[in-house]
Short mmCIF file of C-alpha atoms and ligand atoms in Angstrom, two decimals:
data_model
loop_
_atom_site.label_atom_id
_atom_site.label_comp_id
_atom_site.label_asym_id
_atom_site.label_seq_id
_atom_site.Cartn_x
_atom_site.Cartn_y
_atom_site.Cartn_z
CA MET A 11 39.61 -68.42 36.69
CA GLN A 12 40.66 -65.27 34.84
CA LYS A 13 39.71 -61.92 36.29
CA ALA A 14 38.08 -60.75 33.05
CA MET A 15 35.88 -63.81 33.13
CA THR A 16 34.61 -63.30 36.65
CA ASN A 17 33.74 -59.67 35.96
CA ARG A 18 31.33 -60.35 33.13
CA ALA A 19 27.94 -61.75 33.89
CA LEU A 20 25.14 -63.60 32.12
CA VAL A 21 21.61 -63.43 33.45
CA VAL A 22 19.17 -65.80 31.79
CA SER A 23 15.56 -65.15 32.68
CA ILE A 24 12.61 -67.34 31.84
CA HIS A 25 9.44 -65.32 31.45
CA ASP A 26 5.84 -66.37 32.04
CA VAL A 27 6.47 -69.22 34.45
CA SER A 28 3.16 -70.59 35.74
CA PRO A 29 1.25 -73.87 35.97
CA LEU A 30 0.32 -73.30 32.30
CA THR A 31 3.97 -73.29 31.20
CA MET A 32 5.61 -75.50 33.85
CA ARG A 33 6.34 -78.41 31.54
CA GLN A 34 7.95 -76.24 28.89
CA THR A 35 9.92 -74.31 31.49
CA ASP A 36 11.26 -77.59 32.81
CA GLN A 37 12.48 -78.51 29.32
CA ILE A 38 14.19 -75.13 28.97
CA LEU A 39 15.87 -75.47 32.37
CA ASP A 40 17.04 -79.00 31.53
CA ASP A 41 18.56 -77.81 28.24
CA LEU A 42 20.29 -74.90 29.98
CA LYS A 43 21.58 -77.08 32.79
CA ALA A 44 23.03 -79.53 30.29
CA LEU A 45 25.19 -76.64 29.04
CA GLY A 46 26.19 -75.69 32.57
CA CYS A 47 23.90 -72.65 32.61
CA MET A 48 22.67 -72.35 36.20
CA PRO A 49 21.01 -70.54 37.94
CA THR A 50 18.33 -68.47 36.21
CA SER A 51 15.74 -65.90 37.20
CA LEU A 52 12.23 -67.34 36.88
CA LEU A 53 9.55 -64.73 36.16
CA VAL A 54 6.47 -66.15 37.82
CA ILE A 55 2.88 -65.07 37.06
CA PRO A 56 0.65 -65.53 40.15
CA ASP A 57 -2.62 -66.04 38.22
CA HIS A 58 -1.74 -66.52 34.55
CA HIS A 59 -4.59 -65.20 32.37
CA LYS A 60 -6.94 -65.72 35.34
CA GLN A 61 -6.63 -69.48 34.90
CA GLY A 62 -5.91 -70.19 38.56
CA ARG A 63 -3.67 -69.00 41.36
CA ILE A 64 -0.29 -70.70 41.73
CA SER A 65 -0.83 -71.39 45.44
CA ASN A 66 -3.82 -73.60 44.53
CA ASP A 67 -1.66 -75.89 42.40
CA ASP A 68 0.29 -78.21 44.69
CA ALA A 69 2.37 -79.74 41.90
CA PHE A 70 3.46 -76.30 40.73
CA VAL A 71 4.28 -75.10 44.25
CA GLU A 72 6.39 -78.20 44.87
CA TRP A 73 8.15 -77.77 41.52
CA LEU A 74 8.88 -74.08 42.09
CA GLN A 75 10.14 -74.64 45.63
CA LYS A 76 12.48 -77.30 44.30
CA ARG A 77 13.80 -74.97 41.61
CA VAL A 78 14.41 -72.20 44.14
CA ALA A 79 16.17 -74.68 46.44
CA GLU A 80 18.46 -75.51 43.49
CA GLY A 81 19.46 -71.84 43.28
CA HIS A 82 17.03 -70.29 40.81
CA GLU A 83 15.42 -66.98 41.74
CA ALA A 84 11.64 -66.48 41.68
CA VAL A 85 10.65 -62.99 40.50
CA LEU A 86 7.14 -61.52 40.53
CA HIS A 87 6.01 -61.04 36.91
CA GLY A 88 2.73 -59.13 36.87
CA TYR A 89 -0.36 -60.68 38.38
CA TYR A 90 -2.61 -61.83 35.52
CA HIS A 91 -0.21 -60.93 32.66
CA LEU A 92 -3.18 -59.53 30.80
CA ARG A 93 -4.16 -55.96 29.99
CA GLU A 94 -7.87 -55.44 29.51
CA ARG A 95 -8.66 -53.32 26.45
CA ARG A 96 -10.10 -49.93 27.32
CA ALA A 97 -12.64 -47.89 25.41
CA GLY A 98 -10.57 -44.68 25.22
CA ASP A 99 -7.29 -46.26 24.08
CA SER A 100 -5.35 -44.04 21.69
CA PHE A 101 -3.74 -45.37 18.52
CA PHE A 102 -0.37 -45.39 20.29
CA LYS A 103 -1.69 -47.36 23.25
CA LYS A 104 -3.45 -49.79 20.93
CA PHE A 105 -0.23 -50.25 18.97
CA VAL A 106 1.90 -50.85 22.05
CA THR A 107 -0.53 -52.99 24.00
CA GLN A 108 -2.10 -55.02 21.21
CA SER A 109 0.40 -55.25 18.37
CA TYR A 110 3.67 -55.16 20.30
CA THR A 111 2.66 -57.23 23.32
CA ALA A 112 -0.48 -59.05 22.10
CA GLY A 113 -2.50 -57.68 24.99
CA GLU A 114 -0.05 -58.78 27.67
CA GLY A 115 1.16 -55.38 28.95
CA GLU A 116 -0.69 -55.60 32.26
CA PHE A 117 1.27 -52.87 34.06
CA PHE A 118 1.64 -50.52 31.06
CA ASP A 119 -0.85 -47.95 32.31
CA LEU A 120 -2.24 -49.15 35.61
CA SER A 121 -2.83 -46.52 38.28
CA GLU A 122 -0.61 -46.45 41.35
CA SER A 123 -3.42 -47.76 43.56
CA GLU A 124 -4.35 -50.65 41.25
CA THR A 125 -0.67 -51.55 40.87
CA SER A 126 -0.27 -51.59 44.65
CA ARG A 127 -3.32 -53.85 44.98
CA ARG A 128 -1.93 -56.36 42.47
CA LEU A 129 1.54 -56.25 44.05
CA VAL A 130 0.03 -57.09 47.45
CA MET A 131 -1.91 -59.96 45.86
CA GLY A 132 1.24 -61.14 44.08
CA ARG A 133 3.32 -61.09 47.24
CA ALA A 134 0.58 -62.98 49.07
CA GLU A 135 0.71 -65.70 46.40
CA PHE A 136 4.49 -66.01 46.81
CA SER A 137 4.11 -66.20 50.61
CA ALA A 138 1.41 -68.84 50.26
CA CYS A 139 3.94 -70.85 48.23
CA GLY A 140 6.54 -70.38 50.97
CA LEU A 141 8.70 -68.12 48.79
CA SER A 142 10.19 -64.68 49.32
CA VAL A 143 10.62 -62.23 46.45
CA SER A 144 12.81 -59.20 45.90
CA GLY A 145 12.32 -58.37 42.23
CA PHE A 146 9.34 -57.25 40.17
CA ILE A 147 9.42 -57.36 36.38
CA ALA A 148 6.37 -56.09 34.47
CA PRO A 149 4.90 -58.18 31.65
CA ALA A 150 6.55 -57.22 28.36
CA TRP A 151 8.79 -54.96 30.51
CA LEU A 152 6.07 -52.31 30.23
CA LEU A 153 5.97 -50.46 33.53
CA GLY A 154 4.26 -47.06 33.60
CA SER A 155 5.66 -44.28 35.77
CA ASP A 156 2.74 -44.41 38.25
CA ALA A 157 3.17 -48.15 38.48
CA GLU A 158 6.92 -47.82 39.14
CA VAL A 159 6.19 -45.57 42.13
CA ALA A 160 3.96 -48.32 43.50
CA VAL A 161 6.61 -51.00 42.90
CA ARG A 162 9.20 -48.98 44.82
CA GLY A 163 6.66 -48.25 47.56
CA ALA A 164 5.84 -51.94 47.92
CA GLY A 165 9.44 -52.59 48.95
CA PHE A 166 10.73 -54.41 45.87
CA GLU A 167 14.50 -54.11 45.48
CA TYR A 168 14.68 -53.93 41.73
CA THR A 169 12.94 -53.99 38.38
CA THR A 170 14.12 -54.46 34.82
CA ARG A 171 13.00 -53.06 31.48
CA ILE A 172 14.10 -54.16 28.02
CA SER A 173 17.18 -51.89 28.15
CA THR A 174 17.80 -51.31 31.84
CA VAL A 175 18.14 -52.89 35.26
CA SER A 176 17.05 -50.55 38.09
CA ASP A 177 18.32 -51.13 41.60
CA PHE A 178 15.90 -49.32 43.92
CA SER A 179 18.03 -49.85 47.01
CA SER A 180 21.13 -48.14 45.56
CA GLY A 181 19.32 -45.86 43.10
CA SER A 182 21.51 -47.14 40.24
CA VAL A 183 20.12 -47.74 36.76
CA TYR A 184 22.29 -49.99 34.58
CA MET A 185 22.05 -49.95 30.80
CA ALA A 186 21.87 -53.53 29.54
CA ARG A 187 19.74 -54.40 26.55
CA SER A 188 18.12 -57.82 26.77
CA LEU A 189 18.10 -60.33 23.97
CA VAL A 190 14.51 -61.46 23.44
CA TRP A 191 12.70 -63.32 20.68
CA SER A 192 9.27 -62.82 19.14
CA VAL A 193 7.83 -66.04 17.72
CA ARG A 194 4.20 -65.13 17.00
CA SER A 195 4.63 -65.24 13.21
CA GLY A 196 7.14 -66.33 10.59
CA TRP A 197 8.38 -62.83 9.85
CA ARG A 198 8.79 -62.06 13.54
CA ARG A 199 10.85 -65.23 14.01
CA PHE A 200 13.01 -64.36 11.01
CA CYS A 201 13.58 -60.80 12.25
CA SER A 202 14.31 -62.08 15.76
CA LEU A 203 17.04 -64.40 14.50
CA VAL A 204 18.73 -61.64 12.50
CA TRP A 205 18.30 -59.00 15.22
CA ASN A 206 19.60 -61.17 18.06
CA SER A 207 22.58 -62.31 16.04
CA LEU A 208 23.55 -58.65 15.46
CA LEU A 209 22.70 -57.56 19.00
CA SER A 210 24.66 -60.37 20.62
CA ARG A 211 27.75 -59.28 18.69
CA ALA A 212 27.23 -55.67 19.74
CA LEU A 213 26.93 -56.79 23.37
CA GLU A 214 29.95 -59.11 23.34
CA LYS A 215 31.98 -56.93 25.67
CA SER A 216 29.17 -55.58 27.84
CA PRO A 217 29.51 -56.25 31.58
CA LEU A 218 26.06 -57.85 31.75
CA LEU A 219 24.47 -59.97 29.04
CA ARG A 220 20.74 -60.59 29.49
CA ILE A 221 18.97 -63.41 27.67
CA GLY A 222 15.18 -63.44 28.04
CA ILE A 223 13.46 -66.69 27.11
CA HIS A 224 9.70 -67.22 26.71
CA PRO A 225 8.33 -70.78 26.81
CA PRO A 226 6.94 -70.65 23.22
CA ASP A 227 10.51 -69.96 21.98
CA TRP A 228 11.13 -73.67 22.55
CA ASN A 229 8.49 -74.61 19.94
CA TYR A 230 10.76 -73.36 17.15
CA ASP A 231 14.02 -75.22 16.54
CA PRO A 232 15.92 -72.34 14.88
CA ILE A 233 15.06 -70.05 17.82
CA ARG A 234 15.88 -72.66 20.43
CA SER A 235 19.20 -73.45 18.71
CA GLN A 236 20.19 -69.81 18.48
CA ILE A 237 19.43 -69.22 22.16
CA LEU A 238 21.41 -72.28 23.22
CA GLN A 239 24.33 -71.32 20.97
CA LEU A 240 24.39 -67.81 22.43
CA VAL A 241 24.36 -69.30 25.93
CA VAL A 242 27.32 -71.52 25.04
CA SER A 243 29.36 -68.58 23.72
CA ALA A 244 28.40 -66.42 26.70
CA LEU A 245 29.46 -69.11 29.16
CA ALA A 246 32.98 -69.04 27.71
CA GLY A 247 33.58 -65.63 29.26
CA ARG A 248 30.83 -64.94 31.76
CA ARG A 249 29.50 -66.15 35.06
CA THR A 250 25.83 -67.10 35.13
CA MET A 251 23.80 -65.56 37.91
CA THR A 252 20.34 -64.39 38.86
CA TYR A 253 19.36 -60.71 38.81
CA GLN A 254 19.39 -60.74 42.59
CA GLN A 255 22.97 -62.08 42.65
CA TRP A 256 24.13 -59.68 39.97
CA LEU A 257 22.78 -56.67 41.86
CA ALA A 258 24.33 -57.94 45.10
CA SER A 259 27.69 -58.16 43.30
CA LYS A 260 27.33 -54.59 41.97
CA ARG A 261 26.49 -53.28 45.45
CA GLY A 262 29.56 -55.10 46.78
CA GLN A 263 31.79 -53.30 44.28
CA LYS A 264 30.82 -49.86 45.64
ZN1 LIG B 147 5.78 -62.05 30.40
#
């Protein structure tokens, strides 16, 4: 294996993994595996839209344990993945939380104490499933500054935002823009295809390429095809790993 190849990494993350999306996630993982893309980081929601805690769903727990045993990483991804609308929301907050994220930015402006409470609940759900967790990634990557203090305080090793990966244990913040698709409407899908084609070219030589997949992406053939094509080209010159593995490799280089 060439040196240049081993130095560049690909992290594929699947967002919004829960009993509600298990079947679709399975399809995505099968498609990725068929290309040789293993392992991934699975962003798990403990109580997706308040529809039921993961630890109460035996089939899901068994499935997730099996995926982790195969090498995938389970990452805590919010708690409910839902931000309740508030009476005093400014235009900016409404724009970010409703239009940009469709009301999913749970940790956008939570207080430190409420964040801590949900992190404890989230960890407890992972423990109840027999899983450990080292990463926390906020829904829609929206993590307020108070909330970040709580995430660090809760002992998580890292978080990611749309343009960065933050390693709390080393204090390093790595710039790495994630590819991500928006499929909620025709124009968003069109823009996503154009944007990600341009962005992937701009990121060709970056040390870390991040591909963020959401289960609904798989409902649209052009989106699914583009993601799989980008994975194929990335695999030609990059090693696939989880966020946890990538950060461990960076710490090892110091
Ligand atoms: Zn999400």
